[in-house]
Coordinates of C-alpha atoms in Angstrom, one line a residue:
M137 CA -203.5 22.6 4.0
K138 CA -203.8 25.4 6.5
I139 CA -203.6 29.1 5.4
L140 CA -203.4 32.2 7.5
V141 CA -204.7 35.4 5.8
T142 CA -203.7 38.6 7.6
G143 CA -206.1 41.5 7.0
G144 CA -208.7 38.9 6.1
L145 CA -211.6 41.2 6.9
G146 CA -210.7 43.8 4.4
H147 CA -211.6 43.9 0.7
L148 CA -208.7 41.9 -0.6
G149 CA -208.6 39.6 2.4
T150 CA -212.2 38.6 2.3
C151 CA -211.9 37.8 -1.4
L152 CA -208.9 35.6 -0.8
A153 CA -210.2 33.9 2.4
E154 CA -213.6 33.0 0.8
R155 CA -212.0 31.6 -2.4
L156 CA -209.4 29.6 -0.5
S157 CA -211.9 28.3 2.0
R158 CA -213.5 26.2 -0.7
G159 CA -210.6 23.8 -0.6
Y160 CA -208.4 24.7 2.3
E161 CA -208.6 25.4 6.1
V162 CA -208.4 29.2 6.4
T163 CA -207.8 31.4 9.4
V164 CA -208.1 35.2 9.3
L165 CA -206.1 37.5 11.5
D166 CA -207.4 41.1 11.6
N167 CA -207.6 44.0 14.0
C168 CA -211.0 45.0 12.6
S169 CA -209.8 48.6 12.2
N170 CA -210.7 48.7 8.5
H171 CA -213.0 45.7 7.9
L172 CA -215.3 45.4 5.0
E173 CA -218.7 46.7 6.1
N174 CA -221.9 44.7 5.7
Y175 CA -220.1 41.5 4.8
E176 CA -220.0 38.3 6.7
L177 CA -217.4 35.6 6.1
S178 CA -218.3 32.0 5.6
D179 CA -218.7 30.0 8.8
A180 CA -215.9 27.7 7.5
I181 CA -213.4 30.5 8.1
R182 CA -211.8 30.9 11.5
V183 CA -211.5 34.6 12.6
L184 CA -208.9 35.8 15.1
K185 CA -209.1 39.3 16.3
G186 CA -205.6 40.6 16.8
D187 CA -202.9 43.0 15.6
I188 CA -199.8 42.0 13.6
R189 CA -197.8 44.6 15.6
D190 CA -198.1 42.2 18.6
Y191 CA -195.6 39.4 18.2
D192 CA -197.2 37.0 20.6
T193 CA -200.5 37.3 18.7
V194 CA -198.7 36.6 15.4
K195 CA -196.9 33.6 16.9
K196 CA -200.1 32.1 18.1
A197 CA -201.9 32.7 14.8
L198 CA -199.1 30.9 12.9
K199 CA -199.6 27.7 14.9
N200 CA -199.9 24.7 12.5
T201 CA -200.0 27.1 9.5
D202 CA -198.7 26.0 6.1
F203 CA -199.1 29.2 4.1
I204 CA -199.1 32.8 5.1
I205 CA -200.8 35.5 2.9
H206 CA -199.9 38.9 4.4
A207 CA -202.5 41.3 3.2
A208 CA -202.9 43.4 6.4
A209 CA -201.6 47.0 6.0
Q210 CA -202.1 50.6 6.8
I211 CA -203.2 51.8 3.4
D212 CA -204.1 55.4 3.9
V213 CA -201.4 57.4 1.9
E214 CA -202.4 60.7 3.3
R215 CA -202.2 59.4 6.9
S216 CA -198.8 58.0 6.1
I217 CA -197.7 61.5 5.2
R218 CA -199.2 63.0 8.4
D219 CA -198.0 60.2 10.7
P220 CA -195.1 58.2 9.1
I221 CA -194.3 56.5 12.4
F222 CA -197.8 55.0 12.6
D223 CA -197.4 53.8 9.0
A224 CA -194.0 52.2 9.6
D225 CA -195.2 50.6 12.8
N226 CA -198.0 48.8 10.9
N227 CA -196.4 48.1 7.6
I228 CA -192.8 47.5 8.5
N229 CA -192.9 46.2 12.1
G230 CA -196.0 44.2 11.4
A231 CA -194.4 42.5 8.4
L232 CA -191.3 41.8 10.4
N233 CA -193.2 40.2 13.2
L234 CA -194.8 37.8 10.6
L235 CA -191.5 37.1 8.9
E236 CA -189.7 36.4 12.2
A237 CA -192.5 34.2 13.4
A238 CA -192.5 32.4 10.1
R239 CA -188.7 31.9 10.2
K240 CA -188.9 30.3 13.6
H241 CA -192.0 28.2 12.7
N242 CA -189.8 26.0 10.3
N243 CA -192.8 24.5 8.5
I244 CA -194.0 27.5 6.4
K245 CA -194.3 26.3 2.8
K246 CA -194.8 29.9 1.4
F247 CA -194.9 33.4 2.7
I248 CA -196.9 35.6 0.3
Y249 CA -196.4 39.3 0.7
F250 CA -198.8 41.8 -0.8
S251 CA -196.8 44.9 -1.7
S252 CA -198.2 47.9 -3.7
A253 CA -198.0 49.8 -6.9
A254 CA -197.1 52.8 -4.7
I255 CA -193.5 51.5 -4.5
Y256 CA -192.9 52.8 -8.0
G257 CA -193.7 56.5 -7.4
M258 CA -194.0 58.5 -10.5
P259 CA -193.6 56.2 -13.5
T260 CA -190.8 56.9 -16.0
Y261 CA -192.5 54.7 -18.5
I262 CA -195.8 52.8 -19.0
P263 CA -197.1 50.2 -18.8
I264 CA -195.1 49.6 -15.6
D265 CA -193.4 46.2 -15.3
E266 CA -191.4 44.5 -12.6
K267 CA -188.2 46.0 -13.9
H268 CA -189.4 49.5 -13.5
P269 CA -187.3 51.5 -10.9
T270 CA -188.8 51.8 -7.5
D271 CA -188.9 55.4 -6.2
P272 CA -191.8 55.8 -3.7
I273 CA -193.1 59.3 -3.0
S274 CA -194.9 58.6 0.2
P275 CA -194.1 56.9 3.5
Y276 CA -196.8 54.3 2.6
G277 CA -195.0 53.5 -0.6
L278 CA -191.7 53.3 1.2
S279 CA -193.0 51.1 4.0
K280 CA -194.5 48.6 1.5
L281 CA -191.2 48.5 -0.4
T282 CA -189.3 48.0 2.8
G283 CA -191.6 45.1 3.7
E284 CA -190.9 43.6 0.2
R285 CA -187.2 44.0 0.7
Y286 CA -187.3 42.4 4.1
S287 CA -189.3 39.5 2.7
L288 CA -186.7 38.9 0.0
L289 CA -183.9 39.2 2.5
Y290 CA -185.5 36.6 4.7
H291 CA -185.5 34.3 1.7
K292 CA -181.8 34.9 1.1
L293 CA -180.7 34.7 4.8
Y294 CA -183.0 32.0 6.2
N295 CA -184.3 30.3 3.0
L296 CA -187.9 31.3 3.8
P297 CA -190.0 30.6 0.7
V298 CA -191.3 34.0 -0.3
V299 CA -193.4 35.5 -3.1
C300 CA -194.0 39.3 -3.4
I301 CA -197.1 40.5 -5.3
R302 CA -197.5 44.1 -6.5
P303 CA -201.2 44.6 -7.2
F304 CA -202.7 47.4 -9.2
N305 CA -206.4 48.6 -8.9
I306 CA -207.9 45.6 -7.2
Y307 CA -211.7 45.6 -7.6
S308 CA -214.7 43.3 -7.0
E309 CA -218.4 43.6 -6.4
R310 CA -217.8 44.0 -2.7
Q311 CA -216.2 47.4 -3.1
N312 CA -218.0 50.5 -2.0
P313 CA -217.1 53.1 -4.7
D314 CA -217.7 55.9 -2.2
N315 CA -214.9 54.5 0.0
P316 CA -211.8 56.7 -0.3
Y317 CA -209.7 53.6 -0.6
S318 CA -211.6 52.2 -3.6
G319 CA -209.7 52.3 -6.8
V320 CA -210.6 54.0 -10.1
I321 CA -212.3 50.9 -11.6
S322 CA -215.1 50.7 -9.0
K323 CA -215.6 54.5 -9.3
F324 CA -215.9 54.2 -13.1
I325 CA -218.4 51.4 -12.8
K326 CA -220.6 53.5 -10.5
Q327 CA -220.4 56.5 -12.9
I328 CA -221.4 54.2 -15.8
Q329 CA -224.3 52.8 -13.8
L330 CA -225.5 56.3 -13.1
D331 CA -225.0 57.3 -16.7
Q332 CA -222.5 59.9 -15.7
P333 CA -219.3 60.9 -17.6
L334 CA -216.1 59.2 -16.4
T335 CA -213.9 61.5 -14.2
I336 CA -210.5 61.4 -16.0
F337 CA -207.6 63.6 -14.8
G338 CA -205.1 64.8 -17.4
D339 CA -205.1 63.0 -20.7
G340 CA -205.8 59.6 -19.1
E341 CA -202.4 58.2 -20.2
Q342 CA -200.8 58.5 -16.8
T343 CA -201.1 56.0 -14.0

């Protein structure tokens, strides 16, 4: 079984690639723009340096692939507000390149799209579930929702097997809590280790 992990040098991607490489043949496609520092992947994992915005690169990466895990993304919310075109180019056009290449590949058993909790915007109730209305408040949230909708549309139109995942606060021991992209859990863990009070905004009931 051969699996392609896009964004496989980032936090989520390295976790997935390492775990999957224990029983499957894993290839990582990453442009190395936001790779996890000070971490080396297992030698069993094949690494391709390339950008999902380039269709020819994507097409070559998909050769002989059975499963696609699309975890590559522009994840900087503030940058998406400053430069929505850059955000859309990465998150929408990149996803479309993968979907289109997968559609023409004919042998893809599953296309797994990693969406984001940002698609919900300000929650109208908590805990948020899959039925909660989607109302993104940033170009990033909108681009991730658009990628999700495109994935589902490719399933309806072309029968491409698709799964969309909406992760919340992913964490692991590999995270740097000082990284601006790290979630609240890693920051809380660091504060606990330093015997510092937890930084909680508001009453802590919001998400």
